[in-house]
PDB file of C-alpha atoms in Angstrom:
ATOM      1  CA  UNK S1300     -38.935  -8.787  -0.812  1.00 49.00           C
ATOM      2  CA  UNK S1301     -37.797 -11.720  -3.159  1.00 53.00           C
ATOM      3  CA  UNK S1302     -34.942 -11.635  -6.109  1.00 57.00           C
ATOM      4  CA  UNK S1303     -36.082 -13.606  -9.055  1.00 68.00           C
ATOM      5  CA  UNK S1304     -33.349 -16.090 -10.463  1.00 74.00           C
ATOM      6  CA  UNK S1305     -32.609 -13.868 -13.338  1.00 72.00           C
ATOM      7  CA  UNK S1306     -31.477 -11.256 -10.631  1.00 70.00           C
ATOM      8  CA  UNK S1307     -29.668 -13.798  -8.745  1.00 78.00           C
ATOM      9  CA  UNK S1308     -27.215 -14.386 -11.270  1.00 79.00           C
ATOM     10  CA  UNK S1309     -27.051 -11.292 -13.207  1.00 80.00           C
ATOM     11  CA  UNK S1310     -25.743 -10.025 -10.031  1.00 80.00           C
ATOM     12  CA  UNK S1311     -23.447 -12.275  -9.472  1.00 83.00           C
ATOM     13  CA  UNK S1312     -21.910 -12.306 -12.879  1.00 86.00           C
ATOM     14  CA  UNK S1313     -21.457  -8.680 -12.204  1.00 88.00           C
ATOM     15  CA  UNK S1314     -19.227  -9.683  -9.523  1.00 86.00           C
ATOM     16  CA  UNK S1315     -17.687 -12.103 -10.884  1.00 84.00           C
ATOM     17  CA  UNK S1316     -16.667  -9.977 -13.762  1.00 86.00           C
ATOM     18  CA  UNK S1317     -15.469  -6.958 -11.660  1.00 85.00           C
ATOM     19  CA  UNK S1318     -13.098  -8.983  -9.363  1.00 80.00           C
ATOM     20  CA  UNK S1319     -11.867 -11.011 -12.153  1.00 80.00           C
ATOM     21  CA  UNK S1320     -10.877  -7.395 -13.507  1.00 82.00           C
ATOM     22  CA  UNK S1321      -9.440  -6.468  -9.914  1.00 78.00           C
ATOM     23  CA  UNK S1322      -7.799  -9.168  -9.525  1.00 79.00           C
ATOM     24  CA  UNK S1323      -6.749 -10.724 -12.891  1.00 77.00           C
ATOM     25  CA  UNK S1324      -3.801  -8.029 -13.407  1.00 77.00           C
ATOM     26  CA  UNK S1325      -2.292  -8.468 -10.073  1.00 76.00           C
ATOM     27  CA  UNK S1326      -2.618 -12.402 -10.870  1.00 79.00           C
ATOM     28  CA  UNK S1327      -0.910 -11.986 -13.853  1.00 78.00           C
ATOM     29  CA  UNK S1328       1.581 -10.168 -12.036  1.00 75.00           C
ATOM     30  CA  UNK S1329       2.618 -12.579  -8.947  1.00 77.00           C
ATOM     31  CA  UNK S1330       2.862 -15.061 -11.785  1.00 80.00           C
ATOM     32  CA  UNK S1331       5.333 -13.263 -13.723  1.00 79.00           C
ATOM     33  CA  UNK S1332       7.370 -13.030 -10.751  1.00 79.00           C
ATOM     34  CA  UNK S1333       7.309 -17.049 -10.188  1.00 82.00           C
ATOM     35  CA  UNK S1334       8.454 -17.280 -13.507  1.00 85.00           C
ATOM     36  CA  UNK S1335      12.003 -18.152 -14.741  1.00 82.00           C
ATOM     37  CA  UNK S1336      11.123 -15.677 -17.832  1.00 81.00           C
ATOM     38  CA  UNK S1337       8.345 -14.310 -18.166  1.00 75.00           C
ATOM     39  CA  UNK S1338       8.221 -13.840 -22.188  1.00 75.00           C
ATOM     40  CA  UNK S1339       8.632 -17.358 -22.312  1.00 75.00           C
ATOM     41  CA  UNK S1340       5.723 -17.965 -19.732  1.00 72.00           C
ATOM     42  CA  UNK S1341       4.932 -21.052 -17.476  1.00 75.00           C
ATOM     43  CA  UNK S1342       6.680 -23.339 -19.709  1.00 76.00           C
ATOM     44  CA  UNK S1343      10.083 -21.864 -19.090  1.00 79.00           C
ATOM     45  CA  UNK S1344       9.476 -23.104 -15.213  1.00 80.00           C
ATOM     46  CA  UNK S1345       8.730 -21.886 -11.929  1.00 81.00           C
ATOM     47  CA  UNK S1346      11.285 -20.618  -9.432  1.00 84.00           C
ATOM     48  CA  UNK S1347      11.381 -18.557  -6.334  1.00 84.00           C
ATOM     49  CA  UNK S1348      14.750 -17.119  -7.384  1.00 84.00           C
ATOM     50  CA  UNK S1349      13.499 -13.568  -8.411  1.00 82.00           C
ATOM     51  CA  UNK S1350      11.628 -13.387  -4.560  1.00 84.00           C
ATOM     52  CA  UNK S1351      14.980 -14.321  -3.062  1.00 85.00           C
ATOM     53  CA  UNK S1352      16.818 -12.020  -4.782  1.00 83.00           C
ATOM     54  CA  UNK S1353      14.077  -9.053  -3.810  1.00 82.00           C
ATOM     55  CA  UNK S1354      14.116  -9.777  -0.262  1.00 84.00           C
ATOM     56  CA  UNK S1355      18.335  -9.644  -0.307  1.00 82.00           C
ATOM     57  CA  UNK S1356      17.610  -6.428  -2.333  1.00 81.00           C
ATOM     58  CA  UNK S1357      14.740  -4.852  -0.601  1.00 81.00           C
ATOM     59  CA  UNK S1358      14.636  -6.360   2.819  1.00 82.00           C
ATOM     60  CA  UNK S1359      15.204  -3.737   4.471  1.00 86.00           C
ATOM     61  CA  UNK S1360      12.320  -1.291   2.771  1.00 85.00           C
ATOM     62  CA  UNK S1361       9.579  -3.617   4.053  1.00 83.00           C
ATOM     63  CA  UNK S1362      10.755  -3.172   7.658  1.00 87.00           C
ATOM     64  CA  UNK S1363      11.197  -0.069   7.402  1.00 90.00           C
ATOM     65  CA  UNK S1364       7.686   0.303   6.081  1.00 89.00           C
ATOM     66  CA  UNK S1365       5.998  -1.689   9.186  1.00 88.00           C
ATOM     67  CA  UNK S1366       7.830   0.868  11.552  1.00 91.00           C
ATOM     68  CA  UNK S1367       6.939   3.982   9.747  1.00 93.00           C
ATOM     69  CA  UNK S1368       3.455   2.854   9.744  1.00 91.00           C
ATOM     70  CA  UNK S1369       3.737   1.873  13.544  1.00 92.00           C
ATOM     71  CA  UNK S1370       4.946   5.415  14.703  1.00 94.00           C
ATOM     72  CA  UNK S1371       2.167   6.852  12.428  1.00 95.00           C
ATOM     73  CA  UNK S1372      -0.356   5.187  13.915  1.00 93.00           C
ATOM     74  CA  UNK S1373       0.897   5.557  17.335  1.00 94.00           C
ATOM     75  CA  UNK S1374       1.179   9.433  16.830  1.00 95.00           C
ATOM     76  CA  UNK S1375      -2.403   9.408  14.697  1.00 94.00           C
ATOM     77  CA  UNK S1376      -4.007   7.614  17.757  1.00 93.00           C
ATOM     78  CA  UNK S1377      -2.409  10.010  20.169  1.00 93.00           C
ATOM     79  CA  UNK S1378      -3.123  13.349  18.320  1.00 92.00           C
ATOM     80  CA  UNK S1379      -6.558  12.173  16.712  1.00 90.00           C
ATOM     81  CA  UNK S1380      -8.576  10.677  19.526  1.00 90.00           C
ATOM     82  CA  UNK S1381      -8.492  13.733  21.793  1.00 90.00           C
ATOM     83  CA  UNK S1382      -9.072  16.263  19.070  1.00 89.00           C
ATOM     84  CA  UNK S1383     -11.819  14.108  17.539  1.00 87.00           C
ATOM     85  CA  UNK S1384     -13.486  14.029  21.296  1.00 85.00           C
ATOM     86  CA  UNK S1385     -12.814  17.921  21.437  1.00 85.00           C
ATOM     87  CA  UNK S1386     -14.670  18.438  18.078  1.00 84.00           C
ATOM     88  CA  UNK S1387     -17.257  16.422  19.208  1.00 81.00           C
ATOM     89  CA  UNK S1388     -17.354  17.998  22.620  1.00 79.00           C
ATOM     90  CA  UNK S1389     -17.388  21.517  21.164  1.00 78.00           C
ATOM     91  CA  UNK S1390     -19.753  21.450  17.885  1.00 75.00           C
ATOM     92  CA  UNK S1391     -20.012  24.628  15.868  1.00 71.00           C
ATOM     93  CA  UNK S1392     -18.170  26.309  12.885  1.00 78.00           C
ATOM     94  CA  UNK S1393     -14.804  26.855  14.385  1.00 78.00           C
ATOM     95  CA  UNK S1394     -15.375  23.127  14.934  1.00 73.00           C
ATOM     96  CA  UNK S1395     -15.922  22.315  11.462  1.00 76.00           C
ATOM     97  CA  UNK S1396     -13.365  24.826  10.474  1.00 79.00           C
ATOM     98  CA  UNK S1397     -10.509  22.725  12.180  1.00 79.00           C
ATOM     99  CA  UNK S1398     -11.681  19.700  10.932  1.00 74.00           C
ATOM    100  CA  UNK S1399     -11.526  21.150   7.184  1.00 75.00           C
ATOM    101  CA  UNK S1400      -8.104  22.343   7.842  1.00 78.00           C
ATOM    102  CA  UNK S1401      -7.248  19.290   9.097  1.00 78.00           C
ATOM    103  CA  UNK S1402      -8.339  17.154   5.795  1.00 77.00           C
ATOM    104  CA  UNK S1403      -6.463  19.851   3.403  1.00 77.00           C
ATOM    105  CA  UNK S1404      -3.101  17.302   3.584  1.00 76.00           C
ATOM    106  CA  UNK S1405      -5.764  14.810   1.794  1.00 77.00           C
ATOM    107  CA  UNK S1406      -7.649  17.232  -0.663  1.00 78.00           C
ATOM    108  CA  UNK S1407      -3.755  18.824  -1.762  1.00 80.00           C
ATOM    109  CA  UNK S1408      -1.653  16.444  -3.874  1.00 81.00           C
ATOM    110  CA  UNK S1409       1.322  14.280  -1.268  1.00 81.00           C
ATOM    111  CA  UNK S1410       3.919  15.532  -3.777  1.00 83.00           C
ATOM    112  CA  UNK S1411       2.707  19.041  -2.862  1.00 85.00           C
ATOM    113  CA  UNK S1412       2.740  18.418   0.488  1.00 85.00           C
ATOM    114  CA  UNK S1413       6.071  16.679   1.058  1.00 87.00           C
ATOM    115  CA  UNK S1414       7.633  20.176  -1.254  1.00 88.00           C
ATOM    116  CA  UNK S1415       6.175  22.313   1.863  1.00 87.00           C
ATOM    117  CA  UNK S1416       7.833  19.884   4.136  1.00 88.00           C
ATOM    118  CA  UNK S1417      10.704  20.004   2.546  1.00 89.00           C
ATOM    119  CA  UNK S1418      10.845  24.166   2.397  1.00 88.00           C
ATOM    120  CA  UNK S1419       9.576  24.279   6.094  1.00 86.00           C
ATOM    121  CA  UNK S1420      11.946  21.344   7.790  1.00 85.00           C
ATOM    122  CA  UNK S1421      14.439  20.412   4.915  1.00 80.00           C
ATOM    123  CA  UNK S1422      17.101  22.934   6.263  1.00 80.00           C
ATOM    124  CA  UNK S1423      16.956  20.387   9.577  1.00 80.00           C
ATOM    125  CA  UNK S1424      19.762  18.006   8.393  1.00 77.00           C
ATOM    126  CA  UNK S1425      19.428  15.193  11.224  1.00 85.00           C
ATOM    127  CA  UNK S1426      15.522  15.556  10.382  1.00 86.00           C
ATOM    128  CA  UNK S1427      15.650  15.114   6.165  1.00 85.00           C
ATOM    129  CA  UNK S1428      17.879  12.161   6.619  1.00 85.00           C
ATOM    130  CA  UNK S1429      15.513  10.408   9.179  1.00 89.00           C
ATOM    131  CA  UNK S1430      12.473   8.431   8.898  1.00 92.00           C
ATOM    132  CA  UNK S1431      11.121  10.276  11.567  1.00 93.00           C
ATOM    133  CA  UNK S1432      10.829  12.885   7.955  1.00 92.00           C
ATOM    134  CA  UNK S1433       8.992  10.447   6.646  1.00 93.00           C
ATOM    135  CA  UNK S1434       6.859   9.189   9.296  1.00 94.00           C
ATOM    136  CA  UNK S1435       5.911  13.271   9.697  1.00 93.00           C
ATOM    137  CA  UNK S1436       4.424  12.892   6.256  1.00 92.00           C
ATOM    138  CA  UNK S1437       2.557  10.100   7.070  1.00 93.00           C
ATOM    139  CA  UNK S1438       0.755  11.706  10.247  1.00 94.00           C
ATOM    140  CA  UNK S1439      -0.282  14.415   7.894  1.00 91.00           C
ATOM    141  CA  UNK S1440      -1.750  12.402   5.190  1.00 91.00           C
ATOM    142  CA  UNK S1441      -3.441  10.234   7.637  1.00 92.00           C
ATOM    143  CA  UNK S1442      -4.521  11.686  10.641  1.00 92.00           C
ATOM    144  CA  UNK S1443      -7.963  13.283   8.658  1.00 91.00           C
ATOM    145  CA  UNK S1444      -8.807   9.518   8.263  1.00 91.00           C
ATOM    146  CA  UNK S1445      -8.310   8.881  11.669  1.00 91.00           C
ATOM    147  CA  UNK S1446     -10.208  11.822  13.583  1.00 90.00           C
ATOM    148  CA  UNK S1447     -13.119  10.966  10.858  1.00 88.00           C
ATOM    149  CA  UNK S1448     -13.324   7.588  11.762  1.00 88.00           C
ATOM    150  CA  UNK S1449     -12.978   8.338  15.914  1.00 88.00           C
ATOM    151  CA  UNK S1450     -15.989  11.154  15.929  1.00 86.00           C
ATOM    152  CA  UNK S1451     -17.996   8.883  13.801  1.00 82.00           C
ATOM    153  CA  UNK S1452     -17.958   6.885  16.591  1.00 77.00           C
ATOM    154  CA  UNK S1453     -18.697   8.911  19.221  1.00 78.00           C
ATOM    155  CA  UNK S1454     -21.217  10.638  17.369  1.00 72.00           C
ATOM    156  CA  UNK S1455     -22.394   7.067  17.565  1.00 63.00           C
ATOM    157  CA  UNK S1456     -22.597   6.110  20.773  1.00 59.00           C
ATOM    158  CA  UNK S1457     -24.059   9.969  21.783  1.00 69.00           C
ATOM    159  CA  UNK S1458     -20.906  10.126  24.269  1.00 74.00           C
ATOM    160  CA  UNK S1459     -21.487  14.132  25.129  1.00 75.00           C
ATOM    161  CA  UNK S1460     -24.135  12.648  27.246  1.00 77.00           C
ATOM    162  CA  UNK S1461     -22.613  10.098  28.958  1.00 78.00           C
ATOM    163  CA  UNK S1462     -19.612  12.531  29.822  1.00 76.00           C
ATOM    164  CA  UNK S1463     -22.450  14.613  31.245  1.00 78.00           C
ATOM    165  CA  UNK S1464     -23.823  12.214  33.599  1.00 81.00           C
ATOM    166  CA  UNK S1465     -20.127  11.151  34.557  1.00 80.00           C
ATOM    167  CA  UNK S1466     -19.172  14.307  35.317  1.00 79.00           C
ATOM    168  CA  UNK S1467     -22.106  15.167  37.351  1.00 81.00           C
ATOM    169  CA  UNK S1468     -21.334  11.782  39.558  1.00 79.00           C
ATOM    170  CA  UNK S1469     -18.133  13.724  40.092  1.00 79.00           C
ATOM    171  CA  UNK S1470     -15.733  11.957  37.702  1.00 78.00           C
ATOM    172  CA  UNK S1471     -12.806  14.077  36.668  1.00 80.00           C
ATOM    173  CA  UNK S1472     -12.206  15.059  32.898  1.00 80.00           C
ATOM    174  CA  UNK S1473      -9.354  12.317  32.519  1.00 82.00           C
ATOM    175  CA  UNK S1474     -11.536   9.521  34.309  1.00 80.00           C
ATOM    176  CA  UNK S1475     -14.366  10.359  31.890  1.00 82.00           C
ATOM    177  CA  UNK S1476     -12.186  10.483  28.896  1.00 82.00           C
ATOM    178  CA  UNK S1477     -10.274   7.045  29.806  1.00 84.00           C
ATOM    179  CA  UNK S1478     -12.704   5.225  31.570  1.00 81.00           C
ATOM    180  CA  UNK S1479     -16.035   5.930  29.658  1.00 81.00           C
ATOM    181  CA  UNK S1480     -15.008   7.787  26.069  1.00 81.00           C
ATOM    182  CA  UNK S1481     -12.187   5.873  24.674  1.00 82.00           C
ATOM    183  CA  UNK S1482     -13.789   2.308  25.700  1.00 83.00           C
ATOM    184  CA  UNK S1483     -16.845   3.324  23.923  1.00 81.00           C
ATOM    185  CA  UNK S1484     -15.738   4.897  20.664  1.00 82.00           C
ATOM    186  CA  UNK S1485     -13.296   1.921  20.585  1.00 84.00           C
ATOM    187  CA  UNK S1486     -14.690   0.586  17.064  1.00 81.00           C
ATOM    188  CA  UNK S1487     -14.105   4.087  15.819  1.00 85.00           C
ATOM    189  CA  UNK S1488     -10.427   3.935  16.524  1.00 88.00           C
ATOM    190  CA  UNK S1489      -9.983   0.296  15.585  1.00 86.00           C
ATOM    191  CA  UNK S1490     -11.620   1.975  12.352  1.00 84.00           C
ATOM    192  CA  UNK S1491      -9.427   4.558  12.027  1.00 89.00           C
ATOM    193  CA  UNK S1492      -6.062   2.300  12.876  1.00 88.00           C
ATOM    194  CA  UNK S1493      -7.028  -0.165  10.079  1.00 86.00           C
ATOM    195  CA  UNK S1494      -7.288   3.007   7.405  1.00 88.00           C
ATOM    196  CA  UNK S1495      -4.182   4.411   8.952  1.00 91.00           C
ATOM    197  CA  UNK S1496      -1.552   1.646   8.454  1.00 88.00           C
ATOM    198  CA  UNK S1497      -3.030   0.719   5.355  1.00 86.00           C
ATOM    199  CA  UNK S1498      -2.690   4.353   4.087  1.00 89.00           C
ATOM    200  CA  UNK S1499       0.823   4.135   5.671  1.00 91.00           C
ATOM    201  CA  UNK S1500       2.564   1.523   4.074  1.00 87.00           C
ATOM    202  CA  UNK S1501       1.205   2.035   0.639  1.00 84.00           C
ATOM    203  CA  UNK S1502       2.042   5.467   0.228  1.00 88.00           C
ATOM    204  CA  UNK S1503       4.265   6.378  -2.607  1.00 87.00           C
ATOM    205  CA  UNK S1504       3.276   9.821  -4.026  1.00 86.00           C
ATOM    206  CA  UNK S1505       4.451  11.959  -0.743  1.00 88.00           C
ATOM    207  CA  UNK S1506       7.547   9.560   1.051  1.00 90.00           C
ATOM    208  CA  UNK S1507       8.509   9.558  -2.872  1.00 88.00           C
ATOM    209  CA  UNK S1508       9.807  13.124  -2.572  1.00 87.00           C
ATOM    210  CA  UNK S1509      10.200  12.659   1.445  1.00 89.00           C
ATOM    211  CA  UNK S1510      12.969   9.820   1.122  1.00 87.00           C
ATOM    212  CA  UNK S1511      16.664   9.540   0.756  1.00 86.00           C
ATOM    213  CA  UNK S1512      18.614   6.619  -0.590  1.00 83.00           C
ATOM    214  CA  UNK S1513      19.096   5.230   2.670  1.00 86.00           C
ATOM    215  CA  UNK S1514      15.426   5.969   3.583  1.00 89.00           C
ATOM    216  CA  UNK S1515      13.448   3.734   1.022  1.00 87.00           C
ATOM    217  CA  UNK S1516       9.981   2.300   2.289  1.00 89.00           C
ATOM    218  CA  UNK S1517       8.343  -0.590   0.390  1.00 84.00           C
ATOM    219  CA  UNK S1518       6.141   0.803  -2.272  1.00 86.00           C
ATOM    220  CA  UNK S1519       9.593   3.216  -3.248  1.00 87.00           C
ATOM    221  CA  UNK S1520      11.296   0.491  -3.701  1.00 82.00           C
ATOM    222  CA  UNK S1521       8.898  -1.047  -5.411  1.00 80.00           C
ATOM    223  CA  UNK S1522       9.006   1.738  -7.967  1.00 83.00           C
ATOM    224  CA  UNK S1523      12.617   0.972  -8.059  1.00 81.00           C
ATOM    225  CA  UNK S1524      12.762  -2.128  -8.403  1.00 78.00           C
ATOM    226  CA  UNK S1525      10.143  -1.060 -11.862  1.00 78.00           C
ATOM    227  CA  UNK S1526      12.519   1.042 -13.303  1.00 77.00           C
ATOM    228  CA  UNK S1527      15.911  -0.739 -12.855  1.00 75.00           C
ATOM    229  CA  UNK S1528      15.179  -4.152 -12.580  1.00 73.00           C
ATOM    230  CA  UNK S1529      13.934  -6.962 -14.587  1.00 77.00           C
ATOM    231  CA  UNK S1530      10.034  -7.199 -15.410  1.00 78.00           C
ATOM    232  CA  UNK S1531      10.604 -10.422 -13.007  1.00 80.00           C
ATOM    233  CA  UNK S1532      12.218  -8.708 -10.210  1.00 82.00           C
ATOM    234  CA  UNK S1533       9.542  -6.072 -10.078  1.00 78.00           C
ATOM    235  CA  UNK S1534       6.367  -8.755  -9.907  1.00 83.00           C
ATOM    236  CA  UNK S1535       8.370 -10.693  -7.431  1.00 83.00           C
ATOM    237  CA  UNK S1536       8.753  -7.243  -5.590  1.00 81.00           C
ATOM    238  CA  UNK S1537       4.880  -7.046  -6.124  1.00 80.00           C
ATOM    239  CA  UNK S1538       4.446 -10.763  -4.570  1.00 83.00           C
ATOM    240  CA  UNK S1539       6.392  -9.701  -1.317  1.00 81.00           C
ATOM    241  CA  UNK S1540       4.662  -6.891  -0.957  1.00 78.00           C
ATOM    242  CA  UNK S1541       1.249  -8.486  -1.091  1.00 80.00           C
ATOM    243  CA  UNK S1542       2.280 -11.163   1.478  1.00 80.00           C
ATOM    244  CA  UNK S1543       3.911  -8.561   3.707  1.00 76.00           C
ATOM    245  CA  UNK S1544       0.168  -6.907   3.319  1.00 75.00           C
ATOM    246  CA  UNK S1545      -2.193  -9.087   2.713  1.00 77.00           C
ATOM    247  CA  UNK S1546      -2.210 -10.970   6.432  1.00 77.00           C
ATOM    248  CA  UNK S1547      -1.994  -7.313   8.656  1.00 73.00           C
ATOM    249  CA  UNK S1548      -5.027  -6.195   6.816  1.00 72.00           C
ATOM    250  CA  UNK S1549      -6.894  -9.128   7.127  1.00 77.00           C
ATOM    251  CA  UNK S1550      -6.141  -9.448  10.685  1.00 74.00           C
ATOM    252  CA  UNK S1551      -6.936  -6.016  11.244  1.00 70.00           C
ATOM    253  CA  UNK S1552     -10.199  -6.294  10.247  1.00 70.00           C
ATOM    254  CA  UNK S1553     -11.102  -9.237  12.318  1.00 75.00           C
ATOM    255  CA  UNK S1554      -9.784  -7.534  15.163  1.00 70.00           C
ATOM    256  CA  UNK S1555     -12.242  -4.337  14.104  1.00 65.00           C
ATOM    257  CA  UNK S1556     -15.381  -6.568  13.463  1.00 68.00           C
ATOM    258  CA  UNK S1557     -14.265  -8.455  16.780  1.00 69.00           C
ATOM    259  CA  UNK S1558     -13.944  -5.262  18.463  1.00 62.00           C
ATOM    260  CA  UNK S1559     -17.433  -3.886  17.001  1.00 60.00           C
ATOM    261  CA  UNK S1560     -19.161  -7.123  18.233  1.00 61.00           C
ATOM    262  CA  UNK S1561     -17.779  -6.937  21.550  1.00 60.00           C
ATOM    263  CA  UNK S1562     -18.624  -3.277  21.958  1.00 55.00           C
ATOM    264  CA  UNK S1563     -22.457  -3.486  20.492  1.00 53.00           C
ATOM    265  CA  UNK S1564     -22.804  -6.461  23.434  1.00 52.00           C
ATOM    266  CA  UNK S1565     -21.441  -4.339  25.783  1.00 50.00           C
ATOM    267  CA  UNK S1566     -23.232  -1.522  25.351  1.00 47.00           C
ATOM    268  CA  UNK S1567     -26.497  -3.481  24.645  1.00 53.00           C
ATOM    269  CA  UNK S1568     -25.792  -5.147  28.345  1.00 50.00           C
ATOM    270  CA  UNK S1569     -25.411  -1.617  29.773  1.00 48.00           C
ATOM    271  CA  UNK S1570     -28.335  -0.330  28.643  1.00 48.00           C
TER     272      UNK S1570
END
């Protein structure tokens, strides 16, 4: 099948046009924040003062950030690869009941959520001044993503039957599930680990309502930094957070497409 040149570039310009409007804004903003003052525009200068002045601020949000996202997606991995092998193990409509119930924290609104948090565990006063509040709030929001992205991949790679023939070899249920399932569905949780942290250190609607003043993750005190500081301050804030962001995602998907590659040879060897 062959495009014509009219096709070509019509398709194109459609990109073009859609990513300018993606990325123009966010442009626009990192610029503002390089700016000594920003209703001036470029001609007033540029200075890295405002991103200095963030990261003596704010420092201390982005870290926290990277560990809450850590611990969720060291919990996510923990609680989601199991139950997505027992769903997959077990198919039929208590199956697919659990795995509705389990996507409700994504279908209900994070600021809902985080309130029943709050009434359940809020009483808990070592617990609703930790992060370890927060990072609860996380594993909630994001462990649908991750047991999605884990049975797709066993699904995949029809694992049922290879834990069949395993077990008839004599294997026991935690050689089969270490040695044969999580290798294999491997891409799946790479998958689900990119979507995770992502999810994690964006999130604003539920750690919004989760945090405390000494609890703050990134995109909070971005929000902060929107409503108290200069325009400057805030698309410096903005800056930071995209450089903070920019190089985990990128190398997470390399290490997902490497991981993908490596498992399609392996598998294609095998068989």
């Amino acid at each position: 099948m062959t495009h014509s040149r009219f096709d070509t570039r019509l398709g194109l310009t459609i990109t073009l046009v859609v990513t300018a409007f993606l990325i123009g804004p966010v442009l626009l903003s990192v610029t503002a924040g390089l700016t000594k003052n920003y209703f001036v525009g470029l001609s007033s200068g540029l200075t890295l003062d405002w991103v200095t002045q963030v990261w003596d601020l704010y420092a201390d949000t982005i870290w926290r950030s990277y560990g809450v996202a850590l611990a969720t997606l060291a919990t996510t991995t923990l609680i989601g690869v199991p139950a997505a092998w027992v769903l997959t193990l077990f198919p039929g409509r208590l199956s697919r009941l659990l795995e509705e119930l389990l996507t409700l924290p994504v279908a209900v609104p994070g600021l809902a959520t985080a309130l029943a948090l709050i009434v359940s565990w809020g009483s808990v006063g070592w617990l609703r001044s930790s992060v370890l509040f927060i990072v609860i709030g996380h594993v909630l929001f994001t462990l649908p993503f991750m047991v999605r992205a884990v049975r797709a991949g066993m699904q995949g790679a029809d694992l049922v039957v290879l834990d069949e023939a395993a077990a008839t070899l004599g294997a026991s249920r935690r050689q089969r599930f270490f040695d044969i399932i999580v290798p294999a569905a491997r891409s799946g949780i790479v998958t689900g680990a990119l979507t995770v942290v992502t999810l994690s250190i964006g999130e604003f609607n539920l750690t919004w309502l989760l945090h405390t003043p000494l609890t703050k993750t990134l995109p909070v005190g971005l929000a902060d930094s929107y409503a108290s500081m200069r325009l400057e301050v805030a698309s410096a804030y903005t800056l930071v957070f995209l450089l903070m962001l920019l190089p985990l995602m990128v190398g997470l998907q390399w290490f997902a497409a490497r991981t993908t590659r490596t498992g399609s040879i392996t598998l294609g060897a095998s068989t």
